Each structure stands twice: as structure tokens, then as C-alpha cells.
CSV table of C-alpha atoms and ligand atoms in Angstrom, one decimal:
chain,number,residue,atom,x,y,z
A,86,MET,CA,-14.0,28.1,29.5
A,87,GLU,CA,-14.5,31.8,28.5
A,88,ILE,CA,-15.1,32.1,24.8
A,89,LYS,CA,-13.0,35.0,23.3
A,90,GLY,CA,-14.0,34.3,19.7
A,91,ASN,CA,-13.3,31.2,17.7
A,92,ILE,CA,-11.9,29.7,14.6
A,93,MET,CA,-13.8,26.6,13.4
A,94,VAL,CA,-12.0,23.7,11.9
A,95,LEU,CA,-14.1,21.1,10.1
A,96,ALA,CA,-12.9,17.6,10.9
A,97,GLU,CA,-12.8,15.2,8.0
A,98,VAL,CA,-14.9,12.1,8.8
A,99,ARG,CA,-14.3,9.1,6.6
A,100,SER,CA,-16.2,5.8,7.3
A,101,GLY,CA,-17.1,7.0,10.7
A,102,ASN,CA,-13.5,7.9,11.7
A,103,VAL,CA,-11.7,11.3,12.0
A,104,HIS,CA,-9.1,11.4,9.2
A,105,SER,CA,-5.5,12.5,9.9
A,106,VAL,CA,-5.8,15.5,7.6
A,107,THR,CA,-7.9,17.0,10.4
A,108,TYR,CA,-4.7,17.5,12.4
A,109,GLU,CA,-3.2,19.6,9.6
A,110,MET,CA,-6.3,21.8,9.6
A,111,ILE,CA,-6.0,22.2,13.4
A,112,ALA,CA,-2.4,23.2,12.9
A,113,TRP,CA,-3.6,26.0,10.6
A,114,GLY,CA,-6.3,27.0,13.1
A,115,ARG,CA,-3.7,27.2,15.9
A,116,ARG,CA,-1.3,29.3,13.7
A,117,LEU,CA,-4.1,31.8,13.0
A,118,ALA,CA,-5.4,31.7,16.6
A,119,GLU,CA,-2.0,32.7,17.9
A,120,LYS,CA,-2.3,35.9,15.9
A,121,THR,CA,-5.8,36.7,16.9
A,122,ASP,CA,-6.0,35.3,20.4
A,123,VAL,CA,-9.1,33.2,19.8
A,124,LEU,CA,-10.0,29.6,20.5
A,125,VAL,CA,-9.8,26.7,18.0
A,126,ASP,CA,-12.9,24.7,17.8
A,127,CYS,CA,-12.8,21.4,15.9
A,128,LEU,CA,-16.2,20.4,14.6
A,129,VAL,CA,-16.8,16.7,14.1
A,130,LEU,CA,-20.0,15.9,12.1
A,131,GLY,CA,-21.7,12.6,11.8
A,132,THR,CA,-19.9,10.4,14.2
A,133,GLY,CA,-20.0,10.1,18.0
A,134,GLU,CA,-17.1,7.7,18.1
A,135,GLY,CA,-13.4,8.4,18.4
A,136,ASP,CA,-10.6,9.6,20.6
A,137,PHE,CA,-11.7,13.2,20.6
A,138,GLU,CA,-9.1,14.0,23.3
A,139,GLU,CA,-6.5,13.3,20.6
A,140,LEU,CA,-7.8,16.3,18.7
A,141,ILE,CA,-7.1,18.4,21.8
A,142,ARG,CA,-3.6,17.1,22.1
A,143,GLY,CA,-3.3,18.0,18.4
A,144,GLY,CA,-4.0,21.6,19.1
A,145,ALA,CA,-7.8,22.1,19.4
A,146,ASP,CA,-9.2,24.0,22.4
A,147,ARG,CA,-12.7,22.5,22.0
A,148,VAL,CA,-14.0,19.6,20.1
A,149,LEU,CA,-17.7,20.0,19.1
A,150,VAL,CA,-19.3,16.7,18.4
A,151,VAL,CA,-22.5,16.7,16.4
A,152,SER,CA,-23.9,13.2,15.6
A,153,PRO,CA,-27.7,13.2,15.0
A,154,GLY,CA,-27.7,9.8,13.3
A,155,MET,CA,-26.7,11.0,9.9
A,156,PRO,CA,-27.0,8.3,7.2
A,157,ASP,CA,-23.4,8.8,5.9
A,158,SER,CA,-20.9,11.5,6.5
A,159,ARG,CA,-20.2,11.6,2.8
A,160,LEU,CA,-23.6,12.8,1.9
A,161,ALA,CA,-23.0,16.5,1.1
A,162,THR,CA,-26.4,18.0,1.7
A,163,PRO,CA,-27.0,16.7,5.3
A,164,ALA,CA,-23.4,17.4,6.2
A,165,ALA,CA,-23.6,20.9,4.9
A,166,SER,CA,-26.9,21.4,6.7
A,167,LEU,CA,-25.3,20.5,10.0
A,168,LEU,CA,-22.3,22.6,9.3
A,169,VAL,CA,-24.6,25.6,8.6
A,170,SER,CA,-26.4,25.0,11.9
A,171,ALA,CA,-23.1,24.7,13.8
A,172,ILE,CA,-21.8,27.9,12.3
A,173,ARG,CA,-25.0,29.8,13.1
A,174,GLY,CA,-24.8,28.4,16.7
A,175,GLU,CA,-21.1,29.0,17.4
A,176,ARG,CA,-20.6,32.1,15.2
A,177,PRO,CA,-17.0,31.6,14.3
A,178,ASP,CA,-15.1,34.4,12.5
A,179,ILE,CA,-13.2,31.9,10.4
A,180,VAL,CA,-14.1,28.4,9.1
A,181,ILE,CA,-11.5,26.2,7.5
A,182,ALA,CA,-11.7,22.7,6.0
A,183,PRO,CA,-9.4,20.4,4.0
A,184,ALA,CA,-9.5,20.8,0.3
A,185,THR,CA,-10.3,17.1,-0.1
A,186,THR,CA,-13.4,15.8,-1.8
A,187,TYR,CA,-15.2,16.1,1.6
A,188,GLY,CA,-14.3,19.7,2.2
A,189,ARG,CA,-14.6,20.7,-1.4
A,190,THR,CA,-18.2,19.4,-1.5
A,191,ILE,CA,-19.6,20.5,1.8
A,192,MET,CA,-18.0,24.0,2.2
A,193,PRO,CA,-19.4,25.6,-1.0
A,194,ILE,CA,-23.0,24.5,-0.1
A,195,ALA,CA,-22.6,25.9,3.4
A,196,ALA,CA,-21.0,29.2,2.1
A,197,ALA,CA,-23.8,29.7,-0.4
A,198,ARG,CA,-26.5,29.1,2.3
A,199,LEU,CA,-24.8,31.5,4.7
A,200,GLY,CA,-24.4,34.1,1.9
A,201,THR,CA,-20.7,34.4,2.5
A,202,GLY,CA,-17.5,33.9,0.4
A,203,LEU,CA,-15.3,30.9,0.2
A,204,THR,CA,-11.7,30.7,-1.1
A,205,ALA,CA,-11.1,27.2,-2.3
A,206,ASP,CA,-7.8,25.2,-2.4
A,207,CYS,CA,-5.6,27.7,-0.4
A,208,THR,CA,-1.9,26.9,-0.1
A,209,ASP,CA,-1.4,29.5,2.7
A,210,LEU,CA,-3.4,31.3,5.3
A,211,ASP,CA,-2.4,34.3,7.4
A,212,ILE,CA,-3.9,37.2,9.4
A,213,ASP,CA,-3.4,40.7,8.0
A,214,PRO,CA,-2.0,42.7,11.0
A,215,LYS,CA,-3.6,45.9,9.7
A,216,ASP,CA,-7.2,44.8,9.7
A,217,SER,CA,-7.1,41.3,11.3
A,218,LEU,CA,-8.8,39.8,8.2
A,219,LEU,CA,-7.9,36.4,7.0
A,220,MET,CA,-5.5,36.4,4.0
A,221,GLN,CA,-6.3,33.4,1.9
A,222,THR,CA,-3.6,32.6,-0.7
A,223,ARG,CA,-4.1,30.3,-3.6
A,224,PRO,CA,-2.9,29.8,-7.2
A,225,ALA,CA,-4.9,31.7,-9.8
A,226,ILE,CA,-5.0,32.3,-13.5
A,227,GLY,CA,-3.9,28.7,-14.3
A,228,GLY,CA,-1.3,28.7,-11.5
A,229,ASN,CA,0.6,31.7,-13.0
A,230,ILE,CA,0.1,33.9,-10.0
A,231,MET,CA,-0.5,33.5,-6.3
A,232,ALA,CA,-3.6,35.5,-5.3
A,233,THR,CA,-4.3,36.6,-1.8
A,234,ILE,CA,-8.0,37.0,-1.2
A,235,LYS,CA,-9.9,38.6,1.7
A,236,THR,CA,-13.5,38.5,2.8
A,237,PRO,CA,-14.1,42.0,4.3
A,238,ARG,CA,-17.9,42.3,4.3
A,239,THR,CA,-19.5,38.9,5.1
A,240,ARG,CA,-19.0,36.4,7.9
A,241,PRO,CA,-17.6,33.9,8.5
A,242,GLN,CA,-14.5,34.0,6.3
A,243,MET,CA,-14.4,30.5,4.8
A,244,ALA,CA,-11.5,28.6,3.1
A,245,THR,CA,-10.6,25.1,2.1
A,246,VAL,CA,-6.9,24.4,2.4
A,247,ARG,CA,-4.7,21.9,0.5
A,248,PRO,CA,-3.7,18.8,2.5
A,249,ARG,CA,0.0,18.7,3.2
A,250,SER,CA,0.3,22.5,3.1
A,251,ILE,CA,1.3,22.3,6.8
A,252,LYS,CA,2.6,19.7,9.2
A,253,PRO,CA,0.4,18.5,12.1
A,254,LEU,CA,1.6,19.8,15.5
A,255,PRO,CA,3.4,17.2,17.6
A,256,ALA,CA,0.8,15.7,20.1
A,257,ASP,CA,1.0,17.7,23.4
A,258,THR,CA,-0.1,15.3,26.1
A,259,GLY,CA,-0.3,18.2,28.6
A,260,ARG,CA,-2.8,20.2,26.6
A,261,ARG,CA,-6.2,20.7,28.2
A,262,GLY,CA,-9.5,21.4,26.4
A,263,GLU,CA,-13.1,20.4,26.2
A,264,VAL,CA,-15.1,17.8,24.3
A,265,VAL,CA,-18.7,19.2,24.0
A,266,ARG,CA,-21.6,17.2,22.6
A,267,LYS,CA,-23.9,19.5,20.5
A,268,ASP,CA,-27.4,18.6,19.4
A,269,TYR,CA,-27.6,20.7,16.2
A,270,SER,CA,-30.3,19.0,14.1
A,271,LEU,CA,-30.6,18.4,10.5
A,272,GLU,CA,-32.7,20.9,8.6
A,273,GLY,CA,-34.5,20.3,5.3
A,274,GLU,CA,-34.5,17.2,3.2
A,275,TRP,CA,-32.0,15.7,0.8
A,276,GLN,CA,-32.2,13.6,-2.3
A,277,GLU,CA,-28.8,11.9,-2.0
A,278,ARG,CA,-28.2,8.2,-1.1
A,279,PHE,CA,-24.9,6.6,-0.5
A,280,ILE,CA,-24.5,3.6,-2.9
A,281,SER,CA,-20.9,2.6,-2.8
A,282,PHE,CA,-17.3,3.9,-2.7
A,283,ILE,CA,-15.1,3.0,-5.7
A,284,ARG,CA,-11.5,3.9,-5.4
A,285,SER,CA,-9.8,5.1,-8.6
A,286,GLU,CA,-7.4,2.5,-9.9
A,287,GLU,CA,-5.5,4.9,-12.0
A,288,GLY,CA,-2.1,6.1,-10.6
A,289,ASP,CA,-1.0,5.8,-7.1
A,290,ALA,CA,-3.8,6.1,-4.6
A,291,ASN,CA,-1.3,6.3,-1.7
A,292,LEU,CA,0.8,9.0,-3.1
A,293,GLU,CA,-0.3,11.7,-0.7
A,294,SER,CA,0.1,9.5,2.4
A,295,ALA,CA,3.3,7.7,1.4
A,296,GLU,CA,6.3,8.1,3.7
A,297,ILE,CA,8.7,7.9,0.7
A,298,VAL,CA,7.9,9.4,-2.7
A,299,LEU,CA,9.9,8.6,-5.8
A,300,THR,CA,9.3,11.2,-8.6
A,301,GLY,CA,10.5,11.1,-12.1
A,302,GLY,CA,10.9,14.0,-14.5
A,303,LYS,CA,11.9,14.5,-18.1
A,304,GLY,CA,15.4,13.5,-17.2
A,305,ILE,CA,14.1,9.9,-16.9
A,306,LYS,CA,14.2,10.1,-20.7
A,307,SER,CA,11.7,7.5,-21.9
A,308,ARG,CA,8.5,5.6,-21.1
A,309,ASP,CA,10.4,2.4,-20.6
A,310,ASN,CA,12.8,4.1,-18.1
A,311,PHE,CA,9.7,5.5,-16.3
A,312,LYS,CA,8.2,2.0,-16.0
A,313,GLN,CA,11.5,0.9,-14.3
A,314,LEU,CA,11.1,3.9,-12.0
A,315,ALA,CA,7.6,2.7,-11.1
A,316,GLU,CA,9.0,-0.8,-10.4
A,317,LEU,CA,11.6,0.7,-8.2
A,318,ALA,CA,8.9,2.7,-6.3
A,319,GLY,CA,7.1,-0.6,-5.7
A,320,LEU,CA,10.3,-2.3,-4.4
A,321,MET,CA,10.9,0.6,-2.1
A,322,GLY,CA,7.3,0.8,-0.9
A,323,ALA,CA,7.3,4.4,-2.2
A,324,GLY,CA,4.5,6.4,-3.8
A,325,LEU,CA,5.1,7.2,-7.5
A,326,GLY,CA,5.3,10.9,-8.5
A,327,ALA,CA,5.8,12.6,-11.8
A,328,THR,CA,6.5,16.1,-13.0
A,329,ARG,CA,4.0,17.8,-15.3
A,330,ASP,CA,6.3,17.3,-18.2
A,331,ALA,CA,6.6,13.6,-17.5
A,332,VAL,CA,2.8,13.4,-17.4
A,333,GLU,CA,2.5,15.4,-20.6
A,334,ALA,CA,4.9,13.0,-22.2
A,335,GLY,CA,2.4,10.2,-21.4
A,336,TRP,CA,4.8,8.4,-19.1
A,337,ALA,CA,2.6,8.6,-16.0
A,338,PRO,CA,-1.1,9.4,-15.4
A,339,PHE,CA,-2.2,12.9,-14.1
A,340,SER,CA,-3.0,11.3,-10.7
A,341,CYS,CA,0.8,11.0,-10.2
A,342,GLN,CA,1.5,14.7,-10.9
A,343,VAL,CA,3.2,16.6,-8.0
A,344,GLY,CA,3.1,20.3,-7.9
A,345,LEU,CA,1.0,23.4,-8.1
A,346,THR,CA,-1.6,21.9,-10.5
A,347,GLY,CA,-1.1,18.3,-9.2
A,348,LYS,CA,-0.9,16.8,-5.7
A,349,THR,CA,0.9,18.2,-2.6
A,350,VAL,CA,3.0,15.7,-0.8
A,351,ALA,CA,5.0,15.9,2.4
A,352,PRO,CA,6.7,12.5,2.8
A,353,LYS,CA,9.7,11.7,5.1
A,354,VAL,CA,11.8,11.2,2.0
A,355,TYR,CA,11.2,12.8,-1.4
A,356,ILE,CA,13.5,11.5,-4.2
A,357,ALA,CA,13.4,13.6,-7.4
A,358,ALA,CA,15.0,11.8,-10.4
A,359,GLY,CA,15.7,13.9,-13.5
A,360,VAL,CA,13.6,16.8,-12.1
A,361,SER,CA,14.7,20.4,-12.8
A,362,GLY,CA,12.9,21.9,-9.7
A,363,LYS,CA,10.8,24.6,-11.3
A,364,ILE,CA,8.8,26.6,-8.8
A,365,GLN,CA,5.5,25.0,-9.9
A,366,HIS,CA,6.9,21.6,-9.0
A,367,LEU,CA,8.5,22.7,-5.7
A,368,ALA,CA,5.0,24.0,-4.6
A,369,GLY,CA,3.9,20.4,-4.3
A,370,MET,CA,6.8,18.9,-2.4
A,371,ILE,CA,8.8,21.6,-0.6
A,372,THR,CA,7.5,20.6,2.9
A,373,SER,CA,9.0,17.1,2.5
A,374,ASP,CA,11.3,16.2,5.5
A,375,TYR,CA,14.3,15.1,3.4
A,376,ILE,CA,14.8,15.7,-0.3
A,377,VAL,CA,17.2,13.7,-2.5
A,378,ALA,CA,17.8,14.9,-6.0
A,379,ILE,CA,19.5,13.1,-8.9
A,380,ASN,CA,20.3,15.3,-11.8
A,381,GLU,CA,23.1,15.5,-14.3
A,382,ASP,CA,23.2,19.3,-14.3
A,383,PRO,CA,25.0,20.6,-11.2
A,384,LYS,CA,23.3,23.9,-11.6
A,385,ALA,CA,19.7,22.4,-11.6
A,386,GLN,CA,17.4,24.4,-9.3
A,387,ILE,CA,16.3,21.2,-7.4
A,388,PHE,CA,19.7,21.1,-5.8
A,389,LYS,CA,18.9,24.4,-4.0
A,390,VAL,CA,16.2,22.6,-2.0
A,391,ALA,CA,17.9,19.2,-1.7
A,392,ASP,CA,19.3,17.8,1.5
A,393,LEU,CA,21.3,15.3,-0.6
A,394,GLY,CA,22.3,16.0,-4.2
A,395,ILE,CA,23.6,13.3,-6.5
A,396,ILE,CA,25.1,14.6,-9.8
A,397,GLY,CA,24.7,11.9,-12.3
A,398,ASP,CA,22.5,10.0,-14.8
A,399,ALA,CA,19.0,9.4,-13.4
A,400,PRO,CA,18.0,6.4,-15.6
A,401,MET,CA,21.3,4.7,-14.6
A,402,ALA,CA,20.7,5.4,-10.9
A,403,VAL,CA,17.2,3.9,-11.2
A,404,GLN,CA,18.7,0.8,-12.9
A,405,GLU,CA,21.3,0.4,-10.2
A,406,LEU,CA,18.9,0.9,-7.3
A,407,THR,CA,16.4,-1.6,-8.8
A,408,ARG,CA,19.2,-4.2,-9.1
A,409,ALA,CA,20.3,-3.5,-5.5
A,410,PHE,CA,16.7,-3.7,-4.1
A,411,LYS,CA,16.0,-6.9,-6.0
A,412,SER,CA,19.2,-8.6,-4.9
A,413,HIS,CA,18.5,-7.6,-1.2
A,414,SER,CA,14.9,-9.0,-1.4
A,415,GLU,CA,16.2,-12.2,-3.0
A,416,LYS,CA,18.6,-12.6,-0.1
A,417,GLY,CA,15.7,-12.0,2.2
A,418,GLU,CA,17.4,-8.9,3.7
A,419,GLY,CA,14.5,-6.6,3.2
A,420,ALA,CA,14.9,-3.0,2.1
B,625,FAD,C1,0.6,27.2,-14.6
B,625,FAD,C2,1.6,26.1,-14.5
B,625,FAD,C3,1.4,25.1,-13.6
B,625,FAD,C4,2.3,24.0,-13.5
B,625,FAD,N1,2.1,23.0,-12.7
B,625,FAD,C5,3.0,22.0,-12.5
B,625,FAD,C6,2.9,21.0,-11.6
B,625,FAD,O1,1.9,20.8,-10.9
B,625,FAD,N2,3.9,20.1,-11.5
B,625,FAD,C7,5.0,20.1,-12.2
B,625,FAD,O2,5.9,19.3,-12.1
B,625,FAD,N3,5.2,21.1,-13.1
B,625,FAD,C8,4.2,22.0,-13.3
B,625,FAD,N4,4.4,23.0,-14.2
B,625,FAD,C9,5.5,22.9,-15.2
B,625,FAD,C10,6.9,23.4,-14.6
B,625,FAD,O3,7.0,24.7,-14.8
B,625,FAD,C11,8.0,22.6,-15.3
B,625,FAD,O4,7.9,22.8,-16.7
B,625,FAD,C12,8.1,21.1,-15.0
B,625,FAD,O5,8.0,20.9,-13.6
B,625,FAD,C13,9.4,20.6,-15.5
B,625,FAD,O6,9.4,19.2,-15.4
B,625,FAD,P1,10.8,18.4,-15.4
B,625,FAD,O7,11.6,18.8,-14.3
B,625,FAD,O8,10.4,17.0,-15.6
B,625,FAD,O9,11.4,18.8,-16.8
B,625,FAD,P2,12.6,19.8,-17.2
B,625,FAD,O10,12.4,21.1,-16.6
B,625,FAD,O11,12.8,19.7,-18.6
B,625,FAD,O12,13.9,19.2,-16.4
B,625,FAD,C14,14.5,18.0,-16.7
B,625,FAD,C15,15.7,17.9,-15.8
B,625,FAD,O13,16.3,16.6,-16.0
B,625,FAD,C16,17.7,16.8,-16.0
B,625,FAD,N5,18.2,15.7,-16.8
B,625,FAD,C17,18.2,15.5,-18.2
B,625,FAD,N6,18.8,14.3,-18.5
B,625,FAD,C18,19.2,13.8,-17.3
B,625,FAD,C19,19.8,12.5,-17.0
B,625,FAD,N7,20.1,11.6,-18.0
B,625,FAD,N8,20.0,12.3,-15.7
B,625,FAD,C20,19.7,13.1,-14.7
B,625,FAD,N9,19.1,14.3,-15.0
B,625,FAD,C21,18.8,14.6,-16.3
B,625,FAD,C22,17.9,18.1,-16.6
B,625,FAD,O14,19.2,18.6,-16.2
B,625,FAD,C23,16.8,18.9,-16.1
B,625,FAD,O15,17.1,19.5,-14.9
B,625,FAD,C24,3.5,24.1,-14.3
B,625,FAD,C25,3.7,25.2,-15.2
B,625,FAD,C26,2.8,26.2,-15.2
B,625,FAD,C27,3.1,27.4,-16.1
């Protein structure tokens, strides 16, 4: 395959497996590659196992597999050291990684070692048609403005991108590409040791991957009503979301906050109960497939983005739905 230049996408490896967020990053890589006519390389560090052809069907042109017997892919220094070696070897113009704990830890170390810039936590990426530079957009100044940042002088241009800011591409079974084993070696030493992984018990750990998200806003009216909303989310098998105002009222933990300064979600169904739909909230859920809004105010902004709008009392709707779900499960009918 003739190399015309490349964009490198860092695959997220968790417990030896390539995580699904990688497909979103490949989708970003593809979108940029189409504007610059370059290849999309997906770099997999620290595991030699997996269906790497799947990454090609997901949009990568080449999968570069580097697995020199690293102790654990979560150890930041060895992973960053391998990333630096791979960047020096492959010379990509752009490197993107998910803005997860993994990407947020490894990318800054690599950028510092390479003496280049890094824009963290982007919500949008594009190519400037005037100078072909990467336009890296992210919230700035406490989320009050969206800043577009460029890296004109150093290479590569590096960015981490929020999960759920793009949908993965549908798998293309006819796509052809290459899986290439690379033997970049670990340089230097590291002090870290992996001890254990402890999942946070606060909030809803599955919010970002849930297929249904049920979010409550100030229109839920009280802590007790919000508890009922949480119960309903459990009955529906939904992730529990909250607006910033609901979090600030102490009804839900920050880990439930959806929006610009909270989590980004893109479920199949997003239900917003008593949510006004301010721009900072929409930033975290606008890519959802189907949006249902329950609000007593017919002029509420949320109805402008909703596929199904219900004008009415949100606490009452929560009560009715809880009753309906309970009676269905008692009759053994399922949801
Ligand atoms: C820098 C910055 C970052 C921010 N980040 C975030 C963020 O990440 N996430 C976020 O959510 N917000 C964020 N915000 C706050 C955001 O601007 C809004 O203030 C917030 O989203 C509003 O929350 P809400 O919809 O619950 O409350 P409100 O705006 O007060 O809306 C309540 C809604 O409930 C409806 N309602 C009232 N009673 C009922 C009832 N009985 N039945 C049905 N509907 C009813 C009302 O009509 C209204 O539309 C941010 C703001 C700033 C400045």
C-alpha cells in the first residue's frame, strides 16, 4: 500500500481488549482523512490479541499492532513511551485519542516528550480548507465559549476527543486494509505498578454506554421525585442522567450530569423529564438517536430537538410510568 501521509488513531485497550470507543475515533479519523486524502492508521498498544480486521471494517486503512509484552496497558509511562516510538516511526501529521482516562493520561506525556501541542477534550474536529491545519474545537473559559485551536508550528497535531461526539461508522464488510505487526520497543524505565482497578460506586457507571438514558431536570421538582425517577430508570434498564441544576440541587451526583461540563451520551433513546434544553445541556445529548421530552411549557427549548414531545407534568409522568412498569413486571410481561 502506498503511504500518502497518515492520521494516527490511538485504540483504547482495556484489560487486553480493544474498547468500542476506538471505533468512534476511527470515524473521526475517516472524516478528516476524506478532507486531506491520507490514510487512517489505528495504533493498538499492548495487546496482540483481537479481531483487528474489525477495525478495518470500522474504517481504518491499517492497523498497527505493537505488543512488546507490556505489563499492563493502563500503565501510563510505558504506554506513552510506545506511542512516542510509534509516532517517531510512522510520522503521522495528526494523532487523535479518546478523551477517556486512558487517552487523557497517555497523550499529554507523549505530546510533552515530542515537544508538540495537545488540545484536550475536543468536541469537534475539522480541517481548515485554507491551510489544511487541524481545527480542534473544545469548550473554554468554563464552557462559556467554544474555542477552535490550531497547531501551526509543531508536529504532529495532537488531540483527545470526547467519547460519543461522533457515531462509529457502520461496519463495511467489503473494506480492505492491512494489519501490520510493528516491533517498536519500550524506551526508558517506569516507576508505576498496576495494583487493582476499583470502579467508582457513585452515580451510574453505565450512563455513557446505556441504550436508554432517563434524565431529570429542575422540573422534577424535589429530591423524592428524583428518587422515583432513579427507580424508574432501574425498571427500564436505563442510565440515570441529570441536568446541572438537578445536580446542584443535590438530587443526583455529579457523575450523572449530562452536558458540556458533564458526560456526553448518545443512546438509542434519550428521555428528558423536566429539562429546559439549554445549549450547555444539549451539548451532551444532541447526538442521541431518538429524543423524548416531557415538559409543562410548550415553548421549552428541548422540544426543538425532540422527536417526541409530551406537554405535561413530569413528576406525574414518572409516577405513572413507574406504576406501569411495575405492573408489567409483576405480570411477568417484561418491559
Ligand atoms: C459554563 C456552563 C456550563 C454548563 N454545563 C452544564 C452541563 O454540563 N449540563 C447541564 O445540564 N447544564 C449545564 N449548564 C447549565 C445550563 O445552562 C442550564 O442552567 C441547565 O441545563 C438547566 O437545567 P434544567 O433544565 O434542569 O433547569 P431549568 O432551566 O430551570 O428548566 C426546568 C424545566 O422544567 C420545566 N418544568 C417545570 N415544572 C415542570 C413540571 N411540573 N413538569 C414538567 N416540566 C416542568 C420548565 O418548564 C423548564 O423548562 C451549564 C451552564 C454554564 C454557564
